[in-house]
Every structure is written in C-alpha cells, then in structure tokens.
C-alpha cells in the first residue's frame, strides 16, 4: 500500500532551494567531466564518482532499508541503472565528442521527456498542443547546436545524440524515483541503494572495457579536486537534494529549474575551458529554451 506524504509550506520552500542548488552544481559537472576526460575514460570517471558518492552516503547512514516487497527493491535498482549509470555514462561519453555547452543545453530539454514519461507511466500530466509546438522548436534549436559553425560536423552529431539519449534516461529515472517516493522510504537510504546497484553495473562495464586506471593522476591536482567534487557534491549531496525536491515540489516543477543549467554551463565552459560560443550556438540555445517555455506556458 502506498503511503500518503503530507508536504508542509516550509518543506516546499526547502524543496525549491534544494533543486536550485542541485541545478547549479550539476551545471558545473559538465566542465569538470570535460577536464577529467583528458586522463580518464567515461566509465572510469563514473566509477570513481559513484564510489565516492556511495561511500559518503554509507558513512552518513549505514542502516539497511526495510523494503516491504521485491517490487520496491526492483524499482530502486532500476532507478539506479537509469539515473546513475545510463544517464551519466551516456553524458560522459557525449562530452568526448561534443562541447560542454552543447551537452548543457541539450540536458535542459529534460522537462519534455519528464512530462512525456509522467504522462504515460504515472498518468499525472496531459500533453497539450503547446507541448508539441515547444518540442518541435526545441529540436530545431538542438539541430542548430549540432551544426554549429560548420567546422565540426564530423564529431558533434554523435555526441549531441548521446546527450539527448541520456536525458531520455533521466526522464525514466524521475518517474522511478517518484514511484519509490510514494512508498515512504527514507530519501537518503534509497538514494544510497541506487548508487549501490548502479555501481554493480559499472564494475561489469569496466571489466569489459579492460583499460588500466591511472591512480597517480587521480590523486594529483587538479584531477583529485574534480573527482571529489563529482563524487561528494554532485553525486551524494545532489542526488539526495534532487530526490528531496521531487518529493516536496513534484517532478515537473523540479525539472522546470533545468532552465538554469545551460546558462551556468555556458558561462563556466567559456571561462574554464575556453569554449567559443558562436552566434549559431546562441540562436540554437534561444530556440531550445524558447521551446521549453512555450511547452510549459499553459501549465504554469
């Protein structure tokens, strides 16, 4: 039986703060990951990130979760596979082929896929005409980002496609976490278990990959700082705060804050990575965000 969760006004305010903080940290992760890809593979970065996150969460609370059914445990495992393994593995790989700015903008389209997933799986939201109009406009924006200035057509499309596929996985993840939240389990403990199940899959991927890990680079600056940021802040803290936001203000309102992400990413990518944000990129970003706003207009 599902438990009814009563959300107080103060909790809703904290939920908004938690989601905004999460968006800020996650926006910077694209830049950190891009820097780490110089010395590590996408799977290795994800492995260290998840291991650090799991260790921190376990240190905070090592109590076991008393799942009432195998179905609940399966939901947690599936959420870990979608949101912690597949999403980040695809995102990390996308950053090998395309810019951090492109990935940041494409990830901002999460509300489209979140709404689509909640509509079909949770029956919570209806798809209006403006949703489809906005979606079409945003896709035009993503195409413009992929084309760019015409000098990198050989590498951008594949990376941008992986980023788009990653955010589809995120839509499924938000639905699964919403279902888990309805069961009334501890947010922190469930998030910790999601990391555990994702880590199992990551070990298998690393074994298949068969590439040696550069421990010397991992403990040296600046790689160590970026790994700690990704593992402790962007993973452990952010997943707890994001899931808290989902519980208190809902899936769609939480995803709406993703509009902040591309702007933050673009600024940091320009300052830290020296990425050039062209006129075409600006137009593509404007189309993408405009499409999102149109799709959300009537619902807001």
Coordinates of C-alpha atoms in Angstrom, one line a residue:
X1 CA 0.0 0.0 0.0
X2 CA 1.3 3.4 -0.9
X3 CA 1.8 5.9 1.9
X4 CA 0.4 9.4 1.7
X5 CA 3.1 12.1 2.1
X6 CA 1.9 15.5 3.5
X7 CA 4.2 18.4 2.4
X8 CA 4.3 21.5 4.6
X9 CA 4.9 25.0 3.2
X10 CA 8.3 25.2 4.8
X11 CA 9.2 21.9 3.2
X12 CA 8.2 23.2 -0.2
X13 CA 10.5 26.2 0.2
X14 CA 13.3 24.0 1.2
X15 CA 12.5 21.8 -1.8
X16 CA 12.8 24.7 -4.2
X17 CA 16.2 25.7 -2.6
X18 CA 17.4 22.1 -2.8
X19 CA 16.6 21.9 -6.5
X20 CA 18.1 25.2 -7.4
X21 CA 21.4 24.2 -5.6
X22 CA 21.3 20.9 -7.4
X23 CA 21.0 22.6 -10.8
X24 CA 23.9 24.9 -10.1
X25 CA 26.2 22.1 -9.1
X26 CA 25.1 19.8 -11.9
X27 CA 25.6 22.6 -14.5
X28 CA 29.3 22.8 -13.5
X29 CA 29.8 19.0 -13.7
X30 CA 29.9 19.1 -17.5
X31 CA 33.0 21.3 -17.2
X32 CA 34.7 19.1 -14.6
X33 CA 34.0 15.9 -16.5
X34 CA 35.4 17.5 -19.7
X35 CA 38.6 18.2 -17.9
X36 CA 38.8 14.7 -16.4
X37 CA 38.4 13.1 -19.8
X38 CA 41.9 14.2 -20.6
X39 CA 43.2 11.4 -18.2
X40 CA 40.3 9.0 -17.7
X41 CA 37.6 7.2 -19.7
X42 CA 33.9 8.0 -19.3
X43 CA 33.4 4.7 -17.4
X44 CA 36.3 5.3 -15.1
X45 CA 35.1 8.8 -14.2
X46 CA 31.6 7.4 -13.4
X47 CA 33.1 4.6 -11.3
X48 CA 35.1 6.9 -9.1
X49 CA 32.2 9.4 -8.9
X50 CA 29.7 6.7 -7.8
X51 CA 32.1 5.0 -5.4
X52 CA 32.8 8.3 -3.6
X53 CA 29.1 9.1 -3.5
X54 CA 28.2 5.7 -2.1
X55 CA 31.0 5.8 0.5
X56 CA 29.8 9.2 1.7
X57 CA 26.2 8.2 1.9
X58 CA 27.0 5.0 3.7
X59 CA 29.1 6.9 6.2
X60 CA 26.2 9.2 6.9
X61 CA 23.8 6.4 7.5
X62 CA 24.6 2.7 7.1
X63 CA 21.2 1.4 8.3
X64 CA 19.5 -1.1 6.0
X65 CA 16.3 -0.2 4.1
X66 CA 13.4 -2.5 5.1
X67 CA 11.8 -3.0 1.7
X68 CA 8.3 -4.3 2.0
X69 CA 8.4 -6.1 -1.3
X70 CA 10.8 -7.3 -4.0
X71 CA 9.0 -4.9 -6.4
X72 CA 10.1 -1.9 -4.3
X73 CA 13.7 -3.1 -4.3
X74 CA 13.5 -3.7 -8.1
X75 CA 12.2 -0.1 -8.6
X76 CA 15.2 1.2 -6.6
X77 CA 17.6 -0.9 -8.7
X78 CA 16.0 0.2 -11.9
X79 CA 16.3 3.9 -10.9
X80 CA 20.0 3.4 -10.1
X81 CA 20.5 1.8 -13.5
X82 CA 18.7 4.6 -15.4
X83 CA 19.6 7.7 -13.4
X84 CA 23.1 6.9 -12.1
X85 CA 24.6 4.5 -14.6
X86 CA 23.0 5.0 -18.0
X87 CA 22.4 8.8 -17.7
X88 CA 25.9 9.6 -16.6
X89 CA 27.6 7.0 -18.8
X90 CA 25.9 8.4 -21.9
X91 CA 26.5 12.0 -20.7
X92 CA 30.3 11.4 -20.0
X93 CA 30.7 9.7 -23.4
X94 CA 28.8 12.6 -25.1
X95 CA 31.4 15.0 -23.7
X96 CA 34.1 13.1 -25.6
X97 CA 32.6 14.1 -28.9
X98 CA 30.9 17.5 -28.3
X99 CA 31.3 20.6 -26.2
X100 CA 30.2 21.0 -22.6
X101 CA 28.0 23.9 -23.7
X102 CA 26.1 21.7 -26.1
X103 CA 25.6 19.0 -23.6
X104 CA 24.4 21.5 -21.0
X105 CA 21.8 23.0 -23.4
X106 CA 20.6 19.5 -24.5
X107 CA 20.2 18.3 -20.9
X108 CA 17.9 21.3 -20.3
X109 CA 15.3 19.6 -22.5
X110 CA 14.7 17.2 -19.6
X111 CA 11.2 18.6 -18.9
X112 CA 10.0 17.4 -22.3
X113 CA 10.9 13.8 -21.6
X114 CA 10.0 14.0 -17.9
X115 CA 6.5 15.2 -18.9
X116 CA 6.2 12.5 -21.5
X117 CA 7.3 9.8 -19.1
X118 CA 4.9 11.0 -16.3
X119 CA 2.1 11.2 -18.8
X120 CA 2.4 7.6 -20.0
X121 CA 3.6 5.9 -16.8
X122 CA 2.1 7.9 -13.9
X123 CA -1.0 9.4 -15.7
X124 CA -0.2 12.7 -13.9
X125 CA 0.1 15.1 -16.8
X126 CA -1.7 15.7 -20.1
X127 CA 0.0 16.6 -23.3
X128 CA -1.4 19.9 -24.7
X129 CA -0.9 21.4 -28.2
X130 CA 1.8 23.8 -26.9
X131 CA 3.8 20.8 -25.7
X132 CA 4.3 19.6 -29.2
X133 CA 4.9 23.1 -30.6
X134 CA 7.5 23.7 -28.0
X135 CA 9.1 20.4 -28.5
X136 CA 9.4 21.0 -32.3
X137 CA 11.0 24.4 -31.7
X138 CA 13.5 23.0 -29.1
X139 CA 14.5 20.2 -31.5
X140 CA 15.3 22.9 -34.1
X141 CA 17.5 24.5 -31.5
X142 CA 19.3 21.3 -30.9
X143 CA 19.9 20.8 -34.6
X144 CA 21.4 24.3 -34.8
X145 CA 23.7 23.4 -31.9
X146 CA 24.8 20.2 -33.6
X147 CA 25.6 22.0 -36.9
X148 CA 27.4 24.8 -35.0
X149 CA 29.7 26.9 -37.2
X150 CA 30.1 24.1 -39.8
X151 CA 33.6 23.2 -38.7
X152 CA 32.9 20.2 -36.5
X153 CA 30.2 18.3 -38.3
X154 CA 32.3 15.1 -38.1
X155 CA 32.2 15.0 -34.3
X156 CA 29.2 16.9 -32.9
X157 CA 26.2 15.0 -34.1
X158 CA 27.1 11.7 -32.3
X159 CA 27.9 13.5 -29.1
X160 CA 24.7 15.5 -29.2
X161 CA 22.7 12.4 -29.9
X162 CA 24.2 10.7 -26.9
X163 CA 23.4 13.7 -24.7
X164 CA 19.8 13.5 -26.0
X165 CA 19.6 9.8 -25.3
X166 CA 21.0 10.4 -21.8
X167 CA 18.2 12.9 -20.9
X168 CA 15.6 10.4 -22.1
X169 CA 17.1 8.0 -19.4
X170 CA 16.7 10.8 -16.9
X171 CA 13.0 11.1 -17.7
X172 CA 12.6 7.5 -16.8
X173 CA 14.7 7.9 -13.7
X174 CA 12.5 10.7 -12.4
X175 CA 9.4 8.5 -12.8
X176 CA 11.0 5.6 -11.0
X177 CA 12.1 7.9 -8.1
X178 CA 8.6 9.3 -7.9
X179 CA 7.2 5.7 -7.6
X180 CA 9.8 4.9 -4.9
X181 CA 8.9 8.1 -3.0
X182 CA 5.3 7.1 -2.8
X183 CA 6.4 4.0 -0.8
X184 CA 7.5 6.3 2.0
X185 CA 11.1 5.1 2.4
X186 CA 14.0 7.3 3.6
X187 CA 15.2 9.6 0.8
X188 CA 18.9 9.3 1.8
X189 CA 18.8 5.5 2.3
X190 CA 17.1 4.8 -1.0
X191 CA 19.5 7.1 -2.9
X192 CA 22.4 5.2 -1.3
X193 CA 20.9 1.9 -2.5
X194 CA 20.5 3.4 -6.0
X195 CA 24.2 4.1 -6.1
X196 CA 25.0 0.6 -4.9
X197 CA 23.0 -1.1 -7.7
X198 CA 24.5 1.3 -10.3
X199 CA 28.0 0.5 -9.1
X200 CA 27.5 -3.2 -9.7
X201 CA 26.7 -2.5 -13.4
X202 CA 29.7 0.0 -13.6
X203 CA 32.1 -2.7 -12.4
X204 CA 30.9 -5.0 -15.2
X205 CA 31.4 -2.2 -17.8
X206 CA 34.9 -1.5 -16.5
X207 CA 35.9 -5.2 -16.7
X208 CA 34.6 -5.3 -20.3
X209 CA 36.5 -2.1 -21.1
X210 CA 39.7 -3.5 -19.8
X211 CA 41.6 -0.2 -19.5
X212 CA 44.0 0.4 -16.7
X213 CA 43.2 3.2 -14.2
X214 CA 45.8 6.0 -13.7
X215 CA 45.9 6.2 -9.9
X216 CA 48.8 8.6 -9.9
X217 CA 46.7 11.1 -11.9
X218 CA 43.7 10.5 -9.7
X219 CA 45.5 11.7 -6.5
X220 CA 47.1 14.7 -8.2
X221 CA 45.8 18.2 -8.7
X222 CA 43.6 19.3 -10.4
X223 CA 42.1 15.8 -11.2
X224 CA 41.6 15.0 -7.5
X225 CA 39.6 18.1 -6.8
X226 CA 37.3 17.5 -9.8
X227 CA 36.8 13.8 -8.8
X228 CA 35.9 14.8 -5.2
X229 CA 33.5 17.5 -6.5
X230 CA 31.8 15.0 -8.8
X231 CA 31.6 12.2 -6.2
X232 CA 30.8 14.0 -3.0
X233 CA 29.0 17.2 -4.1
X234 CA 27.5 16.4 -7.5
X235 CA 26.6 12.8 -6.7
X236 CA 26.0 12.2 -3.0
X237 CA 24.7 15.6 -2.0
X238 CA 22.9 16.4 -5.3
X239 CA 21.0 13.2 -5.6
X240 CA 19.7 13.5 -2.1
X241 CA 18.7 17.1 -2.6
X242 CA 17.2 16.3 -6.0
X243 CA 15.1 13.4 -4.7
X244 CA 14.0 15.6 -1.8
X245 CA 12.9 18.2 -4.3
X246 CA 10.9 15.6 -6.2
X247 CA 9.1 14.6 -3.0
X248 CA 8.3 18.2 -1.9
X249 CA 7.6 20.2 -5.1
X250 CA 7.0 17.4 -7.7
X251 CA 8.6 16.1 -10.8
X252 CA 7.6 18.8 -13.3
X253 CA 8.3 21.8 -11.0
X254 CA 11.7 20.3 -10.2
X255 CA 12.5 19.7 -13.9
X256 CA 11.5 23.3 -14.7
X257 CA 14.6 24.5 -12.9
X258 CA 16.7 22.8 -15.5
X259 CA 16.3 26.1 -17.5
X260 CA 19.1 27.5 -15.2
X261 CA 21.5 24.7 -16.1
X262 CA 22.6 25.7 -19.7
X263 CA 23.3 29.3 -18.9
X264 CA 25.5 28.3 -16.0
X265 CA 27.3 25.7 -18.1
X266 CA 27.9 28.1 -21.0
X267 CA 29.5 30.6 -18.6
X268 CA 31.8 28.1 -16.9
X269 CA 32.7 26.4 -20.2
X270 CA 33.7 29.7 -21.6
X271 CA 35.7 30.8 -18.6
X272 CA 37.4 27.4 -17.7
X273 CA 37.5 25.5 -21.0
X274 CA 37.8 28.4 -23.3
X275 CA 34.9 27.1 -25.4
X276 CA 33.7 29.6 -28.1
X277 CA 30.0 30.3 -28.0
X278 CA 29.2 31.2 -31.6
X279 CA 26.2 33.2 -33.0
X280 CA 24.7 29.9 -34.2
X281 CA 25.1 28.4 -30.8
X282 CA 23.3 31.4 -29.2
X283 CA 20.4 31.0 -31.7
X284 CA 20.2 27.3 -31.1
X285 CA 20.2 27.8 -27.3
X286 CA 17.5 30.5 -27.7
X287 CA 15.3 28.1 -29.8
X288 CA 15.8 25.3 -27.3
X289 CA 14.8 27.4 -24.2
X290 CA 12.0 29.2 -26.1
X291 CA 10.5 25.8 -27.0
X292 CA 10.7 24.8 -23.3
X293 CA 8.9 27.9 -22.2
X294 CA 6.2 27.5 -24.8
X295 CA 5.6 23.9 -23.8
X296 CA 5.2 25.0 -20.2
X297 CA 3.2 28.2 -20.7
X298 CA -0.4 27.0 -20.1
X299 CA 0.7 24.6 -17.3
X300 CA 2.4 27.5 -15.4

